[in-house]
PDB file of C-alpha atoms in Angstrom:
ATOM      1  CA  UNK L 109     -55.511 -20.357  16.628  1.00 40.00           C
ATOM      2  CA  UNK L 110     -56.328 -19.368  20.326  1.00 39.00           C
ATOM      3  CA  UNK L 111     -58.297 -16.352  21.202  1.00 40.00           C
ATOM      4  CA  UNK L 112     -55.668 -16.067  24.297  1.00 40.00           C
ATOM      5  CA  UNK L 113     -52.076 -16.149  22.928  1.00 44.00           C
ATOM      6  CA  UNK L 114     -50.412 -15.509  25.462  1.00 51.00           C
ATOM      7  CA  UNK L 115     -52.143 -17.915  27.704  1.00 46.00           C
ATOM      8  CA  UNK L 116     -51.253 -20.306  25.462  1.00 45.00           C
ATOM      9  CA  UNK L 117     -47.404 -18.570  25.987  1.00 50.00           C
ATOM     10  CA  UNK L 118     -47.461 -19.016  29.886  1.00 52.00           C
ATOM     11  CA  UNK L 119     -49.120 -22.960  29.728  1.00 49.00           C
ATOM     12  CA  UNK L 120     -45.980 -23.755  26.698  1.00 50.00           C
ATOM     13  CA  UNK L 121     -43.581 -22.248  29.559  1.00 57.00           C
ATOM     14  CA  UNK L 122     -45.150 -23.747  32.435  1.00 55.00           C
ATOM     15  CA  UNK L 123     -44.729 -27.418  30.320  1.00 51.00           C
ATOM     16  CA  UNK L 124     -41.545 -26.947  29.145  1.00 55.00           C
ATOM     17  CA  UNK L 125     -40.278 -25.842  33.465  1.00 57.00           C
ATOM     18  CA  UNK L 126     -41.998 -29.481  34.517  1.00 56.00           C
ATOM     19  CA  UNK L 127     -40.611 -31.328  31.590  1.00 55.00           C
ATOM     20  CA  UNK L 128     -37.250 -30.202  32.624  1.00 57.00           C
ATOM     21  CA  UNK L 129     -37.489 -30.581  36.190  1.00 55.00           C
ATOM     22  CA  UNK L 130     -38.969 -34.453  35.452  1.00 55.00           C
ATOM     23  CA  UNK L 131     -36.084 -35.245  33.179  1.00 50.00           C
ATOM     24  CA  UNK L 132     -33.032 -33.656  35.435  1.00 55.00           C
ATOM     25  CA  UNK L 133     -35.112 -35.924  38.097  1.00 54.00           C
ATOM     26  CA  UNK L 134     -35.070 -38.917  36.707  1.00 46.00           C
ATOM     27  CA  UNK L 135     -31.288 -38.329  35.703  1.00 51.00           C
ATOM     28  CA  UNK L 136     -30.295 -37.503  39.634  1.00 52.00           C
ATOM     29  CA  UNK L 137     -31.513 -40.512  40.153  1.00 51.00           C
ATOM     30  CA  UNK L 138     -29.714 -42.867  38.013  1.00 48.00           C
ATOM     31  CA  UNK L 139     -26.077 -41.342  39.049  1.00 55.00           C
ATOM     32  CA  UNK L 140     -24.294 -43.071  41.814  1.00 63.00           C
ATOM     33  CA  UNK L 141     -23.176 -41.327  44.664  1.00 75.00           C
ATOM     34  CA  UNK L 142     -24.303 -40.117  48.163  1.00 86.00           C
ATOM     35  CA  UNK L 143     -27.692 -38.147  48.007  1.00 89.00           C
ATOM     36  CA  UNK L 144     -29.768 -36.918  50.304  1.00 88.00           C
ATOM     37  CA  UNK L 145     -33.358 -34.513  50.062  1.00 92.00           C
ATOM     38  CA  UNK L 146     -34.422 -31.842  51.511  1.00 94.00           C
ATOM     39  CA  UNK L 147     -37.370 -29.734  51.834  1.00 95.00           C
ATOM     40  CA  UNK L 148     -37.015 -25.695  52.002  1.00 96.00           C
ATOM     41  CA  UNK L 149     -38.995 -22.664  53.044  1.00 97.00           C
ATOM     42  CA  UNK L 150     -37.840 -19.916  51.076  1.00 96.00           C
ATOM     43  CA  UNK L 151     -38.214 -16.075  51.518  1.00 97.00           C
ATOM     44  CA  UNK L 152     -37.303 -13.472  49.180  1.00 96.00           C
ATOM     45  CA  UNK L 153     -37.685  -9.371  47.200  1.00 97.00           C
ATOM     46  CA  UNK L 154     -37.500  -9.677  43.720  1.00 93.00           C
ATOM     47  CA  UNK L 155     -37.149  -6.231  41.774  1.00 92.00           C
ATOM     48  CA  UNK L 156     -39.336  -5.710  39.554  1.00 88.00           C
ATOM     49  CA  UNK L 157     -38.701  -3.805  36.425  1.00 81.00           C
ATOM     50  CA  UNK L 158     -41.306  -2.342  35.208  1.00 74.00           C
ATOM     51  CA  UNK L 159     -42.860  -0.559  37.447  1.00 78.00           C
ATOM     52  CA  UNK L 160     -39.607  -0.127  39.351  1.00 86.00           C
ATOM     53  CA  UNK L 161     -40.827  -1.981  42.633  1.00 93.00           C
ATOM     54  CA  UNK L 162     -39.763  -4.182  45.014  1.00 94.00           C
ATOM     55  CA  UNK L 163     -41.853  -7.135  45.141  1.00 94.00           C
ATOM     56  CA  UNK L 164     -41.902 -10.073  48.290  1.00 96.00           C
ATOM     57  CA  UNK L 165     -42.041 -13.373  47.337  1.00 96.00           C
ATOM     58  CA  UNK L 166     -41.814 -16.805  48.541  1.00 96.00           C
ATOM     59  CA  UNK L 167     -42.185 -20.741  47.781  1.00 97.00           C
ATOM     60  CA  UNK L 168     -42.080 -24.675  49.508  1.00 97.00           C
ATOM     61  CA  UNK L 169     -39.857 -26.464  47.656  1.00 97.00           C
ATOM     62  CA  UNK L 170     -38.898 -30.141  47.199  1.00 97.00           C
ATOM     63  CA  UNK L 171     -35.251 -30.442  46.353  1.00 96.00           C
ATOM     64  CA  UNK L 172     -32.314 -33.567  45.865  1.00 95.00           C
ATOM     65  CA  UNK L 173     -28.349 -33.494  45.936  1.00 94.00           C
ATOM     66  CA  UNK L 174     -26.348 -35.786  44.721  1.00 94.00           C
ATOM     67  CA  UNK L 175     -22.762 -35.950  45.887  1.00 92.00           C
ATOM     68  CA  UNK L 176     -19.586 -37.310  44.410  1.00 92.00           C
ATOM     69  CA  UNK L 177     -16.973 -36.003  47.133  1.00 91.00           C
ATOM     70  CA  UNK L 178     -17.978 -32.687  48.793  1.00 92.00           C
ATOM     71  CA  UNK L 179     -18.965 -31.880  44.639  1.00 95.00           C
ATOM     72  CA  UNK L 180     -22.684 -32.263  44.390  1.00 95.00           C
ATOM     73  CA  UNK L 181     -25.651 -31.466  41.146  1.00 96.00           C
ATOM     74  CA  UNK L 182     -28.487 -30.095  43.023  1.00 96.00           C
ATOM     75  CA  UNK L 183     -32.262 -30.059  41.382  1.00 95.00           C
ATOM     76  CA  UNK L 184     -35.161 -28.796  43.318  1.00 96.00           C
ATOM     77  CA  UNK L 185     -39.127 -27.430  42.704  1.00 96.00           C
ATOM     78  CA  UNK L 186     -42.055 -26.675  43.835  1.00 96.00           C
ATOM     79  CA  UNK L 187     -44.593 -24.254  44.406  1.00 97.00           C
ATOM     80  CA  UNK L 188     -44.076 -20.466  45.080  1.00 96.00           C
ATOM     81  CA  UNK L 189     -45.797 -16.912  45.208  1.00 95.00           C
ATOM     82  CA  UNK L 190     -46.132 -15.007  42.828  1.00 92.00           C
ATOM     83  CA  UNK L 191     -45.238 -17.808  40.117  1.00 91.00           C
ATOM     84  CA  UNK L 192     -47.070 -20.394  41.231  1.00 94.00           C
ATOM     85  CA  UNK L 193     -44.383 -23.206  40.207  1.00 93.00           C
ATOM     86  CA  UNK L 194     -40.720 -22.635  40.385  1.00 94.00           C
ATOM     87  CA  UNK L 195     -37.529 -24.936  39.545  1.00 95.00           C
ATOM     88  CA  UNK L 196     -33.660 -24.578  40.108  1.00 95.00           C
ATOM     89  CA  UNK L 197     -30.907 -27.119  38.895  1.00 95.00           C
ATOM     90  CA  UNK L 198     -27.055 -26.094  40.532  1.00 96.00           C
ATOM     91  CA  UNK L 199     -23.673 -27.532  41.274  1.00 96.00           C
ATOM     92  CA  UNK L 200     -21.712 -26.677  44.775  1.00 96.00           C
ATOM     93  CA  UNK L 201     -19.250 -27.601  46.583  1.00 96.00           C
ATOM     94  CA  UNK L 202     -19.511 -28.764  49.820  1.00 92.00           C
ATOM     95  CA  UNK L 203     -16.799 -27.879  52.347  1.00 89.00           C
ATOM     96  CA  UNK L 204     -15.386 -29.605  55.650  1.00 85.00           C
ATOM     97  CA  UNK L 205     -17.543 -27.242  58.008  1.00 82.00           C
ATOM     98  CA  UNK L 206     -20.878 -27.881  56.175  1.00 82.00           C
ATOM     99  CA  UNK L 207     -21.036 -24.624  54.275  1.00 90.00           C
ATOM    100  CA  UNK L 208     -21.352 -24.904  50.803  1.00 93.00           C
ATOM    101  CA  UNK L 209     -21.848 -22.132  47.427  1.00 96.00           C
ATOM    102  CA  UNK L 210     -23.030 -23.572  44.750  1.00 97.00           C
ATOM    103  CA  UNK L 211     -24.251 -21.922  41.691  1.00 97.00           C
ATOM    104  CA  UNK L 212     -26.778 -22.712  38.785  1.00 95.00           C
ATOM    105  CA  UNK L 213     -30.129 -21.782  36.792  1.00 95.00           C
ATOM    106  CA  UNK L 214     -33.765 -21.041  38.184  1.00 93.00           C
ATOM    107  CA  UNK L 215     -35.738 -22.128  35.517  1.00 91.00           C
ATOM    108  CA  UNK L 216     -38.714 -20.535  35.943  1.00 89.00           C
ATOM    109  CA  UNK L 217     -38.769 -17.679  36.523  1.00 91.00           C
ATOM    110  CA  UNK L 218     -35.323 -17.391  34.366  1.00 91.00           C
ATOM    111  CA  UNK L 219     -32.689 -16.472  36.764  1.00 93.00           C
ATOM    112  CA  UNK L 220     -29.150 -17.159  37.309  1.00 95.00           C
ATOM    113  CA  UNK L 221     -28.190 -17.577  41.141  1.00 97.00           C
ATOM    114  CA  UNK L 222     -25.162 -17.978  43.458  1.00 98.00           C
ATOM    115  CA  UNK L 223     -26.026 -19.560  46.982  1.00 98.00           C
ATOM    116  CA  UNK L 224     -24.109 -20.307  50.207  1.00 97.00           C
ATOM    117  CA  UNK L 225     -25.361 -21.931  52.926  1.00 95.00           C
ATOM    118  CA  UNK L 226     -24.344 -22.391  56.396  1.00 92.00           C
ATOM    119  CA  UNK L 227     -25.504 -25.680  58.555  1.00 88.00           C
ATOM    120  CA  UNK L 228     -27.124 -25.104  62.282  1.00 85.00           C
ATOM    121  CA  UNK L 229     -25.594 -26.118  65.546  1.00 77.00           C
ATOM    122  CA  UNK L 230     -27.578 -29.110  64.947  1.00 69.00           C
ATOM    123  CA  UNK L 231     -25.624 -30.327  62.255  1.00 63.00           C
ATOM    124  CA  UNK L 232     -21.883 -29.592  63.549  1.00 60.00           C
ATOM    125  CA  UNK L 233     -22.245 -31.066  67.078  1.00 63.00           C
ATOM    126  CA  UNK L 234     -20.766 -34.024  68.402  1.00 73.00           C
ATOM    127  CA  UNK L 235     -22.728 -37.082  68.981  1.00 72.00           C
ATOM    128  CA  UNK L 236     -22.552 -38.971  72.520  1.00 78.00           C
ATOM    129  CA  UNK L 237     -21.342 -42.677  72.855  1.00 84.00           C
ATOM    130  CA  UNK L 238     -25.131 -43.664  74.009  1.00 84.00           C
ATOM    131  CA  UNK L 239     -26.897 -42.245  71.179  1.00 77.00           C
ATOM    132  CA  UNK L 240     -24.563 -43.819  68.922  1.00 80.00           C
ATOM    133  CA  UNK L 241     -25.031 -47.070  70.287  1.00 86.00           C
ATOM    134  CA  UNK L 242     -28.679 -46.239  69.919  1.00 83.00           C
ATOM    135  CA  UNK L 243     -28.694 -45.282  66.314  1.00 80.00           C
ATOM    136  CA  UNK L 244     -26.256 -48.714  66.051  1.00 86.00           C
ATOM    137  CA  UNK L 245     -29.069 -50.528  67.164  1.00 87.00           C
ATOM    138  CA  UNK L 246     -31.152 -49.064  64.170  1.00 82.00           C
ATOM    139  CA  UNK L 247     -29.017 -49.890  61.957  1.00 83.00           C
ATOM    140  CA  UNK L 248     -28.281 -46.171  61.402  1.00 77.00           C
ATOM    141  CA  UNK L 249     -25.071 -43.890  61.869  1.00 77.00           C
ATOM    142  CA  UNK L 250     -24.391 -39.880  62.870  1.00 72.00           C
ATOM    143  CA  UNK L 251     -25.270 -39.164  59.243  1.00 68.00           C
ATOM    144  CA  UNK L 252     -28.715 -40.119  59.696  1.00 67.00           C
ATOM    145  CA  UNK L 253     -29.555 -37.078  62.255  1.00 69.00           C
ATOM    146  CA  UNK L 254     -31.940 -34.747  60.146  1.00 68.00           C
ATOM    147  CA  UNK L 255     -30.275 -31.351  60.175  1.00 81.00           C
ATOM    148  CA  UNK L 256     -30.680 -27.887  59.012  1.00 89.00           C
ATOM    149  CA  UNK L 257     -28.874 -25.074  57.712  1.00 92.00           C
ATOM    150  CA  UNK L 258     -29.615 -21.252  56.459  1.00 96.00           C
ATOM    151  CA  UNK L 259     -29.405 -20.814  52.704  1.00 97.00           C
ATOM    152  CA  UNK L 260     -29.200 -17.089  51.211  1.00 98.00           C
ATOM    153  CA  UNK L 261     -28.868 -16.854  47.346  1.00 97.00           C
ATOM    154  CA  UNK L 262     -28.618 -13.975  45.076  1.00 97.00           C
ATOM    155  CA  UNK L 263     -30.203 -14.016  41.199  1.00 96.00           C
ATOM    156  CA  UNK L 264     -30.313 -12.183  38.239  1.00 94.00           C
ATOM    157  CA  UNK L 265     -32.405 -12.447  35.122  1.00 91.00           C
ATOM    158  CA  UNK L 266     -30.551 -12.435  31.700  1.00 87.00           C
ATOM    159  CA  UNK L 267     -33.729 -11.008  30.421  1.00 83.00           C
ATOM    160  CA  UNK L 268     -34.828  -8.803  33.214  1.00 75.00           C
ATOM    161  CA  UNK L 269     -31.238  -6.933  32.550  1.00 73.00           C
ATOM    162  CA  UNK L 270     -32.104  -5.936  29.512  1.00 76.00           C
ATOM    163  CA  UNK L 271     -35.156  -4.000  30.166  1.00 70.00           C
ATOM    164  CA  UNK L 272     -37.752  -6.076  27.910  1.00 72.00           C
ATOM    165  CA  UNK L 273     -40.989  -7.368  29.720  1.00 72.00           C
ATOM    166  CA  UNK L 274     -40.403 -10.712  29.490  1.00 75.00           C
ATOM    167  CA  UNK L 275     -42.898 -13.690  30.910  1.00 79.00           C
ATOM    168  CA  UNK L 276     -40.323 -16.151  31.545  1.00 83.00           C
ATOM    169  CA  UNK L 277     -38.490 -13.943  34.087  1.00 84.00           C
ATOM    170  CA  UNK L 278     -42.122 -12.154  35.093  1.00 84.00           C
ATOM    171  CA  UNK L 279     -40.454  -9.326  34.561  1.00 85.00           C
ATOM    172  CA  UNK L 280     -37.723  -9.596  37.536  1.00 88.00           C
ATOM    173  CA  UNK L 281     -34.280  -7.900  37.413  1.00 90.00           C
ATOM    174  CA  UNK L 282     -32.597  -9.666  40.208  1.00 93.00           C
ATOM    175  CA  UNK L 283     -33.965 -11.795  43.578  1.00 95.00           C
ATOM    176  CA  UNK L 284     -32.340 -11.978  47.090  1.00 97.00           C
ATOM    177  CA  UNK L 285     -33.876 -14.679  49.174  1.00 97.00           C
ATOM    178  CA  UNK L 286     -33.265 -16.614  52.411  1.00 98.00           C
ATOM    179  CA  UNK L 287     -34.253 -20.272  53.166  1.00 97.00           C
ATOM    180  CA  UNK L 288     -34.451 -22.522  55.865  1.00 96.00           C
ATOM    181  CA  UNK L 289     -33.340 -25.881  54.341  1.00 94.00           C
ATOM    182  CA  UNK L 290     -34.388 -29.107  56.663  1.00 92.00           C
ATOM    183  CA  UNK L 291     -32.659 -32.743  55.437  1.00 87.00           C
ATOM    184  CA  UNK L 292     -33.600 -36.451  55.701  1.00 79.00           C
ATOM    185  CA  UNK L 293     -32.154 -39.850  54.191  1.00 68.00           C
TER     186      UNK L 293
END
């Protein structure tokens, strides 16, 4: 037995979110389809429950979709403020402008989430005949161009709703974030 139980708690949890992460990794990887990664900034307020409080937060994340059609399974992690490590695994759809919503489970800390996102100029424009003949020469195509796009998501805690303290959610209600999201092959 532990003298510190509930560090014990928090090091089970933090296992458990990397475990997770690791195994939806490895299985991203073994489906066919189109995928591409990204890396995102993210900014958000998280309400805190107890004490009633707003409460900033924010994290560098690592993330991977996979894409059958515009469909796509999303997994991404990293590290954040105030949890140290976070992880979210989603499906979206993907439409003919770029924008997508996609929807899924932060699993630590324990959130639902919807999410849109909304590509940048970058992204949309059209691609001159010399720069294509460029990229030809690389071997590469339009879809190569890194681009960006704006991601805004909106969570809520299953246990935070209740009004319980709870570790896994650290205590959140609900989180509203924005993200700048930056692609590459």
């Amino acid at each position: 037995m532990s003298l510190f139980p509930k560090q014990n708690l928090i090091q089970s949890k933090w296992l458990l979110t990397l475990g997770l992460w690791g195994l939806l990794s490895i299985g991203m990887t073994a489906q066919e389809g189109t995928k591409r990664g990204y890396i995102e900034s993210n900014w958000g307020l998280a309400w805190i429950s107890d004490p009633d409080v707003l409460f900033p937060g924010t994290s560098l994340l690592i993330g991977k979709q996979v894409f059958r059609g515009n469909t796509y399974a999303e997994l991404q992690g990293g590290l954040a403020f105030p949890s140290v490590l976070t992880a979210k695994v989603g499906i979206g759809q993907q439409g003919n402008s770029g924008n997508h919503f996609s929807a899924g489970v932060r699993i630590f800390p324990l959130h639902v989430y919807l999410q849109t996102g909304f590509p940048t100029k970058q992204c949309q424009r059209e691609v001159g005949k010399a720069k294509l003949r460029r990229l030809e020469k690389r071997g590469k195509t339009k879809d190569d161009i890194h681009c960006s796009e704006w991601v805004f998501s909106m969570e809520l805690s299953p246990v935070g709703l209740t009004g319980r303290e709870s570790t896994i959610s650290l205590n959140s209600v609900a989180l509203l974030t924005a993200a700048k999201r930056w692609y590459f092959n």
